[in-house]
Backbone as JSON, one array per atom type, in Angstrom:
{
  "sequence": "MDYNRLRFAVFVLIGTIVFGTASLYLVEAMPLFDAFYMTIITISTVGFSEIKPLSPLGRIITIFIIVCGITIGAYAIGTLLRMFIEGELSKIFGRRKLEKNISVMKGHFIICGFGRIGSIICRELDEENIPFIVIEEDPSKNSELEEKNYLYINMDATSEEALIKAGIMNAKGLVTAVRSDANNVFITLTATGLHPEIFVLSRASDVKNEAKLIKAGATRVVSPYLLGGRRM",
  "N": [[27.81, 4.36, 24.06], [29.24, 7.72, 24.26], [29.63, 9.44, 22.2], [27.51, 8.46, 20.37], [25.13, 8.86, 22.01], [25.25, 11.47, 21.91], [24.58, 11.88, 19.59], [22.06, 10.91, 19.16], [20.77, 12.72, 20.77], [20.86, 15.4, 19.42], [19.39, 14.3, 16.9], [16.84, 14.19, 18.22], [16.57, 16.67, 18.9], [16.4, 17.71, 16.74], [13.92, 16.96, 15.38], [11.99, 17.56, 17.46], [12.02, 20.32, 16.7], [11.12, 20.34, 14.0], [8.67, 18.95, 14.37], [7.48, 20.74, 16.04], [7.29, 23.19, 14.4], [5.98, 22.22, 12.23], [3.45, 21.73, 13.69], [2.51, 24.29, 14.63], [2.68, 25.6, 12.26], [0.41, 24.14, 10.99], [-1.89, 23.93, 12.82], [-2.12, 26.7, 14.15], [-2.17, 28.13, 11.85], [0.15, 29.8, 11.28], [2.57, 31.66, 9.58], [5.22, 29.55, 7.82], [8.06, 30.58, 8.21], [7.24, 32.05, 10.61], [6.32, 30.01, 12.41], [8.63, 28.53, 12.49], [10.23, 30.13, 13.95], [8.87, 30.76, 16.48], [8.73, 28.15, 17.34], [11.68, 27.98, 17.71], [12.35, 30.14, 19.98], [10.7, 29.12, 21.75], [11.59, 26.57, 22.74], [14.26, 27.56, 23.44], [13.66, 29.32, 25.62], [13.89, 31.87, 25.71], [12.32, 33.97, 26.61], [10.6, 35.52, 25.15], [7.65, 37.05, 23.93], [4.78, 35.92, 22.72], [4.23, 35.15, 19.29], [1.73, 35.47, 18.09], [-1.5, 35.42, 19.68], [-2.27, 32.37, 21.24], [-4.36, 29.44, 20.55], [-6.0, 27.17, 22.92], [-5.25, 24.29, 21.88], [-2.57, 24.99, 20.72], [-1.27, 25.8, 22.62], [-0.68, 23.59, 24.46], [0.64, 22.37, 22.45], [2.61, 24.36, 22.49], [3.74, 24.07, 25.39], [4.73, 21.15, 25.25], [6.86, 20.95, 23.37], [8.24, 22.82, 24.94], [8.93, 21.22, 27.33], [10.26, 19.18, 26.04], [12.36, 20.34, 24.67], [13.68, 21.45, 27.01], [14.44, 19.15, 28.46], [16.18, 17.71, 26.4], [17.89, 19.54, 25.81], [19.29, 19.7, 28.29], [20.11, 17.07, 28.46], [21.94, 16.78, 26.42], [23.95, 18.95, 27.05], [24.8, 17.48, 29.42], [26.07, 15.27, 28.33], [27.94, 16.13, 26.56], [29.43, 17.6, 28.2], [30.62, 15.48, 29.66], [31.93, 13.88, 27.76], [33.94, 15.74, 27.2], [35.09, 15.88, 29.69], [36.19, 13.06, 30.24], [37.53, 12.81, 27.78], [36.5, 12.1, 25.63], [36.13, 13.14, 23.01], [38.94, 13.7, 22.28], [39.66, 11.1, 21.97], [37.66, 9.86, 19.73], [38.75, 11.64, 17.7], [41.21, 11.09, 17.63], [41.21, 8.08, 16.92], [40.11, 8.26, 14.28], [41.97, 9.39, 12.87], [44.03, 7.8, 13.36], [43.08, 5.47, 11.99], [42.81, 6.61, 9.07], [45.75, 6.96, 8.8], [46.34, 4.21, 8.95], [45.19, 3.4, 6.66], [46.49, 4.4, 4.46], [48.71, 3.07, 4.41], [51.53, 1.01, 2.74], [53.5, -1.74, 1.93], [54.23, -2.62, 4.6], [54.36, -4.34, 7.74], [51.88, -6.84, 9.43], [50.94, -7.25, 12.7], [49.92, -10.03, 14.27], [48.4, -9.91, 17.7], [49.34, -8.77, 20.63], [51.05, -9.83, 22.62], [53.52, -11.42, 24.91], [55.42, -12.05, 23.07], [54.5, -10.74, 20.5], [54.82, -7.93, 21.5], [57.5, -7.86, 21.7], [58.39, -8.32, 18.75], [57.24, -5.77, 17.82], [58.97, -3.92, 19.27], [61.37, -4.2, 17.96], [60.79, -4.15, 15.31], [60.27, -1.41, 15.13], [62.25, -0.38, 16.2], [63.97, -0.48, 14.08], [62.66, 1.1, 12.62], [60.84, -0.04, 10.71], [57.48, 0.02, 9.16], [54.44, -0.9, 10.73], [51.37, -2.43, 11.72], [49.44, -3.28, 14.63], [47.3, -5.93, 15.09], [45.1, -6.4, 17.66], [42.98, -7.9, 20.18], [42.34, -7.42, 22.67], [41.23, -5.02, 24.89], [42.26, -3.85, 26.84], [44.97, -3.47, 26.27], [45.41, -1.3, 24.92], [46.19, 1.13, 26.06], [48.8, 0.95, 26.39], [49.89, 0.5, 23.67], [49.13, 2.79, 22.57], [50.84, 4.37, 24.37], [53.33, 3.7, 23.44], [52.86, 4.79, 20.8], [52.19, 3.01, 18.79], [50.64, 1.82, 15.73], [47.3, 0.36, 15.67], [44.55, -1.99, 15.63], [41.73, -2.26, 17.41], [40.46, -5.72, 17.08], [39.5, -8.95, 16.42], [41.76, -11.04, 15.32], [41.46, -13.28, 13.49], [39.34, -12.78, 11.71], [38.22, -11.76, 8.6], [37.78, -9.36, 7.94], [39.15, -7.88, 9.73], [42.04, -8.32, 8.96], [41.7, -7.26, 6.21], [40.98, -4.3, 7.16], [43.52, -3.73, 8.24], [44.96, -3.32, 6.11], [46.05, -5.48, 4.45], [46.32, -6.33, 1.71], [48.1, -4.61, 0.72], [50.5, -5.04, 2.43], [53.62, -6.24, 3.19], [54.29, -8.16, 4.82], [53.12, -10.84, 7.58], [52.9, -11.23, 10.93], [51.72, -13.72, 13.04], [51.02, -14.12, 16.36], [49.4, -14.97, 18.5], [48.68, -16.64, 21.42], [46.88, -19.27, 21.0], [47.45, -21.93, 18.91], [45.59, -23.12, 17.11], [44.24, -20.81, 16.4], [46.48, -19.39, 15.16], [46.8, -21.03, 13.01], [44.31, -20.45, 11.73], [44.5, -17.74, 11.14], [46.17, -17.96, 9.3], [45.79, -19.26, 7.18], [43.45, -17.51, 6.54], [44.77, -15.24, 5.84], [46.6, -15.73, 3.89], [44.77, -16.72, 2.01], [43.45, -13.88, 1.35], [45.76, -13.02, 0.45], [47.89, -14.55, -1.48], [50.6, -14.42, -2.04], [51.95, -13.32, 0.05], [54.21, -12.74, 2.9], [54.41, -14.85, 5.81], [55.11, -15.09, 8.81], [54.83, -17.51, 11.52], [53.78, -17.95, 15.02], [54.41, -21.12, 16.74], [53.15, -22.81, 19.57], [53.31, -25.51, 20.28], [55.58, -27.82, 19.04], [54.65, -29.85, 17.69], [52.55, -28.74, 16.02], [53.86, -27.32, 13.91], [53.98, -28.44, 11.45], [51.45, -28.29, 10.69], [51.06, -25.76, 10.36], [52.57, -24.87, 8.31], [51.49, -26.15, 6.26], [49.16, -24.75, 6.18], [50.06, -22.53, 5.15], [51.79, -20.95, 6.08], [55.25, -19.08, 5.68], [57.4, -19.35, 7.28], [58.05, -21.1, 10.5], [58.12, -20.48, 13.98], [58.95, -21.78, 17.07], [58.74, -20.67, 20.03], [59.25, -21.61, 22.75], [60.94, -23.88, 22.26], [63.22, -22.7, 20.71], [63.83, -21.18, 23.18], [64.44, -23.12, 24.91], [66.91, -24.59, 23.76], [68.6, -22.59, 23.84], [69.02, -22.2, 26.32]],
  "CA": [[29.05, 5.43, 23.83], [28.79, 8.96, 24.49], [29.38, 9.92, 20.81], [26.03, 7.89, 20.11], [24.15, 9.73, 22.9], [25.08, 13.11, 21.66], [24.12, 12.14, 18.11], [20.57, 10.61, 19.58], [20.19, 13.95, 21.6], [20.76, 16.05, 18.06], [18.45, 13.92, 16.16], [15.51, 14.47, 18.9], [16.08, 18.17, 19.03], [15.95, 18.33, 15.05], [12.92, 16.19, 15.55], [11.49, 18.46, 18.09], [12.1, 21.51, 15.77], [10.22, 20.1, 12.91], [7.46, 19.03, 14.89], [6.83, 22.17, 16.7], [7.26, 24.01, 13.37], [4.72, 21.84, 11.55], [2.25, 22.01, 14.3], [2.37, 25.67, 14.84], [1.86, 26.13, 10.99], [-0.81, 24.03, 11.06], [-3.09, 24.44, 13.9], [-2.15, 28.06, 14.34], [-2.13, 28.64, 10.69], [1.29, 30.54, 11.3], [3.47, 31.11, 8.25], [6.19, 28.87, 7.96], [9.07, 30.87, 9.07], [7.03, 32.31, 12.2], [6.14, 28.83, 13.03], [9.74, 28.14, 13.14], [10.81, 31.37, 14.87], [8.33, 30.61, 17.61], [9.6, 26.85, 18.07], [13.1, 28.3, 18.5], [12.28, 30.8, 20.78], [10.14, 28.3, 22.92], [12.95, 25.62, 22.97], [15.45, 28.17, 24.24], [13.07, 29.55, 26.67], [14.39, 33.25, 26.03], [11.08, 34.79, 27.45], [10.03, 36.65, 23.99], [5.89, 36.99, 23.9], [4.06, 34.99, 21.74], [3.92, 36.21, 17.86], [0.22, 35.6, 18.08], [-2.25, 34.43, 20.79], [-2.56, 30.9, 20.85], [-5.44, 28.62, 21.04], [-5.67, 25.89, 23.87], [-4.52, 23.32, 21.3], [-1.53, 25.49, 20.45], [-0.45, 26.1, 24.22], [-0.21, 22.7, 24.54], [1.79, 21.99, 21.57], [4.02, 24.64, 23.15], [4.24, 23.32, 26.75], [5.3, 19.93, 24.83], [7.73, 21.64, 22.91], [9.07, 23.66, 26.05], [9.52, 20.0, 27.97], [11.25, 18.25, 25.04], [13.75, 21.28, 24.34], [14.61, 21.51, 28.17], [15.15, 17.8, 28.5], [17.04, 17.25, 25.41], [18.77, 20.53, 26.17], [20.18, 19.08, 29.54], [20.94, 15.62, 28.37], [23.11, 16.84, 25.41], [24.84, 19.49, 27.56], [25.54, 16.92, 29.98], [26.74, 14.42, 27.73], [29.08, 17.0, 25.99], [30.5, 17.86, 29.3], [31.08, 14.26, 30.21], [32.83, 13.82, 26.69], [35.4, 16.67, 27.55], [35.86, 15.53, 31.19], [36.75, 12.01, 29.78], [38.4, 12.74, 26.75], [35.97, 11.18, 24.47], [36.29, 13.7, 21.85], [40.1, 13.26, 22.02], [39.92, 9.51, 21.33], [37.28, 9.79, 18.62], [39.26, 12.1, 16.74], [42.41, 10.15, 17.4], [40.85, 6.9, 16.18], [39.93, 8.57, 12.99], [43.42, 10.16, 12.59], [44.69, 6.73, 13.27], [42.43, 5.09, 10.6], [43.43, 7.35, 8.13], [47.14, 6.68, 8.83], [46.43, 2.73, 8.34], [44.51, 3.05, 5.17], [47.62, 5.0, 3.3], [50.25, 2.32, 4.68], [52.07, 0.32, 1.99], [54.79, -2.64, 2.45], [54.28, -2.46, 5.97], [53.89, -5.61, 8.77], [50.74, -6.51, 10.45], [51.47, -8.11, 13.96], [48.68, -10.21, 15.29], [48.89, -10.4, 19.05], [50.24, -8.18, 21.21], [51.44, -10.57, 23.93], [54.67, -11.4, 25.21], [56.34, -12.23, 21.92], [54.22, -9.7, 19.59], [55.27, -6.75, 22.03], [59.06, -8.04, 21.38], [58.58, -8.21, 17.34], [56.75, -4.48, 17.55], [59.81, -3.3, 19.33], [62.41, -4.77, 17.05], [60.47, -3.33, 13.91], [60.09, 0.27, 15.86], [63.73, 0.31, 16.36], [64.5, -0.61, 12.75], [61.96, 2.04, 11.46], [59.82, -0.73, 9.57], [56.37, 0.32, 9.36], [53.77, -2.03, 10.91], [50.27, -2.52, 12.45], [48.94, -4.41, 15.37], [45.73, -6.35, 15.73], [45.04, -6.72, 19.02], [41.42, -7.7, 20.35], [42.42, -7.02, 24.27], [41.24, -3.4, 24.92], [43.36, -3.51, 27.84], [46.44, -3.32, 25.6], [45.18, 0.17, 24.14], [46.97, 2.04, 26.76], [50.64, 0.66, 25.76], [50.09, 0.66, 22.42], [49.04, 4.28, 22.55], [52.21, 5.25, 24.75], [54.28, 3.63, 22.22], [52.8, 5.18, 19.27], [52.19, 1.93, 17.46], [49.56, 1.98, 14.84], [46.62, -0.74, 16.09], [43.18, -2.12, 15.38], [41.06, -3.61, 18.12], [39.72, -6.37, 16.89], [39.98, -10.26, 16.27], [42.75, -11.11, 14.02], [41.33, -14.23, 12.67], [38.56, -12.44, 10.85], [38.75, -11.38, 7.41], [37.43, -7.86, 8.19], [40.46, -7.27, 10.64], [43.32, -8.33, 8.14], [41.6, -6.15, 5.23], [41.42, -3.38, 7.55], [44.97, -3.52, 8.56], [45.63, -3.26, 4.81], [46.69, -7.03, 3.94], [46.36, -6.12, 0.33], [49.32, -3.72, 0.82], [51.3, -5.38, 3.23], [55.03, -6.97, 3.0], [54.42, -9.61, 5.54], [52.41, -10.89, 8.45], [53.03, -12.44, 11.71], [50.84, -14.02, 13.74], [51.85, -14.24, 17.35], [48.59, -15.37, 19.42], [48.76, -18.06, 21.98], [46.26, -20.13, 20.22], [47.93, -22.53, 17.55], [44.74, -23.03, 16.43], [43.97, -19.58, 15.76], [47.43, -19.19, 14.34], [46.59, -21.5, 11.86], [43.18, -19.78, 10.86], [44.88, -16.57, 10.57], [47.6, -18.01, 8.16], [44.73, -19.57, 6.06], [42.98, -16.52, 6.1], [45.75, -14.1, 5.27], [47.12, -16.23, 2.44], [43.47, -16.6, 1.09], [43.26, -12.77, 0.67], [47.13, -12.25, -0.23], [48.67, -15.68, -1.61], [51.98, -13.88, -1.95], [52.41, -12.3, 1.59], [55.23, -13.42, 3.69], [53.83, -15.39, 7.13], [55.97, -15.78, 9.9], [53.73, -17.77, 12.55], [54.2, -18.77, 16.24], [53.82, -22.53, 17.5], [53.37, -22.89, 20.88], [53.65, -26.68, 20.13], [56.28, -28.23, 18.13], [53.87, -30.69, 16.82], [51.85, -27.96, 15.35], [54.73, -26.7, 12.98], [53.72, -28.97, 10.03], [50.3, -27.71, 10.37], [50.97, -24.28, 10.02], [53.31, -24.81, 7.03], [50.45, -26.68, 5.34], [48.36, -23.56, 6.18], [50.48, -21.34, 4.27], [53.07, -20.1, 6.71], [56.56, -19.05, 5.27], [58.09, -19.81, 8.3], [57.19, -21.15, 11.74], [59.0, -20.37, 15.0], [58.49, -22.25, 18.08], [59.57, -19.72, 20.84], [59.76, -22.42, 24.02], [61.94, -24.85, 21.83], [64.46, -22.01, 20.94], [64.46, -20.63, 24.5], [65.24, -24.2, 25.72], [67.93, -24.53, 23.2], [69.31, -21.23, 24.21], [69.14, -22.32, 28.11]],
  "C": [[28.49, 6.76, 23.88], [28.55, 9.8, 23.12], [27.65, 9.57, 20.44], [24.85, 8.94, 20.8], [23.96, 10.93, 22.45], [24.36, 13.13, 20.35], [22.58, 12.08, 18.32], [20.1, 11.99, 19.99], [20.22, 15.02, 20.09], [19.59, 15.76, 17.29], [16.83, 14.27, 16.63], [15.19, 15.83, 18.97], [15.89, 18.67, 17.52], [14.5, 17.75, 14.83], [11.61, 16.96, 16.23], [11.08, 19.76, 17.51], [10.94, 21.35, 14.93], [8.92, 19.73, 13.4], [6.6, 20.36, 15.35], [6.41, 23.16, 15.42], [6.14, 23.66, 12.72], [3.51, 21.91, 12.19], [1.77, 23.4, 14.22], [1.77, 26.04, 13.33], [0.39, 25.26, 10.52], [-2.21, 23.98, 11.89], [-3.08, 25.7, 14.21], [-2.39, 28.73, 13.14], [-0.85, 29.97, 10.48], [1.89, 30.47, 9.91], [4.5, 30.74, 8.54], [7.25, 29.23, 8.89], [8.63, 31.52, 10.7], [6.81, 30.94, 12.95], [7.48, 28.51, 13.42], [10.38, 28.77, 14.15], [10.01, 30.94, 16.39], [8.85, 29.33, 18.23], [10.83, 27.29, 18.57], [13.03, 29.1, 19.58], [11.37, 29.89, 22.54], [11.32, 27.38, 23.52], [13.98, 26.39, 24.28], [14.88, 28.86, 25.39], [13.77, 31.29, 27.05], [13.13, 34.2, 26.63], [10.27, 35.65, 26.44], [8.41, 36.19, 24.34], [5.56, 36.18, 22.71], [4.02, 35.69, 20.47], [2.29, 36.31, 17.92], [-0.4, 34.92, 19.13], [-2.75, 33.43, 20.3], [-3.78, 30.16, 21.58], [-5.05, 27.49, 22.15], [-5.1, 24.66, 23.19], [-3.04, 23.91, 21.18], [-0.59, 25.92, 21.67], [-0.12, 24.94, 24.63], [1.09, 22.13, 23.88], [3.01, 22.78, 22.4], [4.52, 24.43, 24.43], [5.09, 21.95, 26.34], [6.65, 19.98, 24.4], [8.97, 22.14, 23.78], [10.1, 22.23, 26.63], [10.6, 19.45, 27.3], [12.38, 19.21, 25.04], [14.61, 21.45, 25.7], [15.4, 20.13, 28.27], [16.21, 17.61, 27.71], [18.35, 18.11, 25.55], [19.82, 20.11, 27.17], [20.94, 17.8, 29.25], [22.14, 15.9, 26.94], [24.14, 17.69, 26.14], [25.57, 18.5, 28.67], [26.17, 16.17, 29.38], [28.02, 15.3, 26.97], [30.0, 17.13, 27.16], [31.06, 16.47, 29.45], [32.15, 13.52, 29.03], [34.13, 14.71, 26.74], [35.92, 16.41, 28.81], [36.86, 14.32, 30.76], [37.7, 11.65, 28.68], [38.05, 11.92, 25.64], [36.31, 12.05, 22.99], [37.82, 13.53, 21.03], [40.25, 11.94, 21.14], [38.99, 9.49, 20.1], [38.08, 10.42, 17.43], [40.71, 11.43, 16.31], [42.26, 8.93, 16.9], [40.61, 7.1, 15.0], [41.18, 8.85, 12.13], [44.11, 8.38, 12.33], [44.34, 5.78, 11.98], [42.84, 5.27, 9.45], [44.84, 7.16, 7.56], [47.3, 5.08, 8.42], [46.05, 2.61, 7.17], [45.55, 3.68, 4.08], [48.66, 4.17, 3.42], [50.28, 1.3, 3.33], [53.28, -0.4, 2.48], [55.19, -2.32, 3.88], [53.98, -4.03, 6.6], [52.71, -5.81, 9.36], [51.04, -7.9, 11.31], [50.13, -8.77, 14.59], [48.89, -10.75, 16.58], [49.84, -9.5, 19.55], [50.75, -8.63, 22.73], [53.09, -10.33, 24.11], [55.88, -10.95, 24.0], [55.78, -11.19, 20.83], [54.77, -8.29, 20.13], [56.67, -6.78, 21.31], [59.15, -7.68, 19.93], [58.35, -6.72, 17.35], [58.01, -3.9, 17.64], [61.03, -3.37, 18.43], [62.08, -3.91, 15.76], [60.62, -1.82, 14.07], [61.29, 0.65, 15.63], [64.38, 0.15, 14.96], [63.64, 0.42, 12.08], [61.05, 1.31, 10.32], [58.67, -0.67, 10.09], [55.54, -1.23, 9.83], [52.57, -1.62, 11.77], [50.03, -3.56, 13.3], [47.46, -4.65, 15.28], [45.89, -7.01, 16.9], [43.39, -6.72, 19.71], [41.38, -7.18, 21.94], [42.33, -5.8, 24.17], [42.26, -3.02, 25.94], [44.86, -3.34, 27.61], [46.58, -1.68, 25.13], [46.11, 1.24, 24.6], [48.74, 2.1, 26.49], [50.75, 0.75, 24.48], [50.05, 2.32, 22.17], [50.34, 5.08, 23.13], [53.23, 4.9, 24.06], [54.1, 4.07, 20.87], [52.72, 4.07, 18.27], [50.82, 1.92, 16.77], [48.63, 0.34, 15.21], [45.22, -0.51, 15.77], [42.78, -3.07, 16.44], [39.93, -4.67, 17.33], [40.31, -8.0, 16.65], [40.64, -10.67, 15.04], [42.26, -12.23, 13.16], [40.14, -14.15, 11.85], [38.93, -11.63, 9.82], [38.57, -9.69, 7.54], [38.63, -6.95, 8.8], [41.68, -7.0, 9.57], [42.91, -7.3, 6.63], [41.77, -4.67, 5.92], [42.65, -2.81, 8.06], [45.92, -3.52, 7.16], [46.65, -4.69, 4.34], [46.92, -7.09, 2.37], [47.71, -5.63, -0.25], [50.59, -4.18, 1.44], [52.4, -6.19, 2.61], [54.62, -8.24, 3.62], [53.65, -9.67, 6.8], [52.88, -11.67, 9.48], [51.97, -12.72, 12.7], [51.32, -14.72, 15.14], [50.89, -14.51, 18.64], [48.98, -16.55, 20.08], [48.31, -19.29, 21.31], [47.01, -20.7, 19.02], [46.98, -22.68, 16.68], [44.33, -21.78, 15.47], [45.0, -18.75, 15.0], [47.23, -19.63, 12.93], [45.32, -21.02, 10.92], [43.51, -18.6, 10.36], [45.63, -16.48, 9.57], [46.36, -18.41, 7.11], [44.16, -18.54, 5.7], [43.6, -15.22, 5.48], [46.17, -14.53, 3.96], [46.26, -16.57, 1.45], [43.56, -15.42, 0.39], [44.56, -12.29, -0.1], [47.92, -13.4, -0.51], [50.1, -15.31, -1.36], [52.29, -13.34, -0.73], [53.28, -13.64, 2.29], [54.3, -13.68, 5.0], [54.69, -15.95, 7.67], [54.65, -16.08, 11.35], [54.35, -18.31, 13.84], [53.86, -20.0, 16.16], [54.03, -22.73, 18.8], [53.76, -24.54, 21.02], [54.3, -27.28, 19.3], [55.49, -28.97, 16.95], [52.83, -29.89, 15.81], [52.4, -27.19, 13.89], [54.43, -27.02, 11.69], [52.16, -28.48, 9.59], [49.96, -26.5, 9.61], [51.89, -23.82, 8.57], [52.35, -25.26, 5.98], [49.31, -25.59, 5.09], [48.38, -22.45, 5.26], [51.42, -20.62, 4.77], [54.48, -19.92, 5.7], [57.79, -19.56, 5.85], [57.47, -20.0, 9.6], [58.4, -21.34, 12.8], [58.27, -20.76, 16.36], [59.55, -21.5, 19.39], [60.25, -20.51, 22.22], [60.66, -23.33, 23.42], [63.21, -23.71, 21.49], [64.92, -21.62, 22.01], [65.06, -21.83, 25.11], [66.76, -24.47, 25.07], [68.95, -23.94, 23.67], [69.88, -21.77, 25.44], [69.96, -23.37, 27.72]]
}
């Protein structure tokens, strides 16, 4: 990730400054501020003259500082340009804002899975102005979620961490609409284990699994294929 690369470049640059300052202070017996100043003008390659004539070892240190400074500077600038071009900064700040909005929600619904069923449920909740958060593991769904301004988390809904991050302790209800009945059972068990009083609506792809979902703690179980067949 470009953000991590930029952070790495900053750490290396700080390390180079510390190394250069300490080396000139110890080797050339410069005052600490003069050593720091010499390191900065060397890294920036502004062309200022040396504060004092350097020894051969001091010149080797200076050459090392110049090489590191130019390399890290070019790396950092290239990373910054890439982040601006690809919109990485806006994504980072956007995710932070999103996470902040999620952390303060109460009385909301958690929708696990943004497939055909999950997307319909989200649309209905959105039209009724009912707050909800989507947990969707597939990153290809992000653009659609962002386009619709839905709050979402890119995580595996079967994990405790995902449910906690979605604010299950303050949630009013949870809808598990992933394709796998086994995962729906696991999500239901995890959710009711964290919040025993929460309302859980679960999807069942196979009618045979409705009883298992009820035993796992689901408040209601819906089989979309059975309902669709009856309606037809």
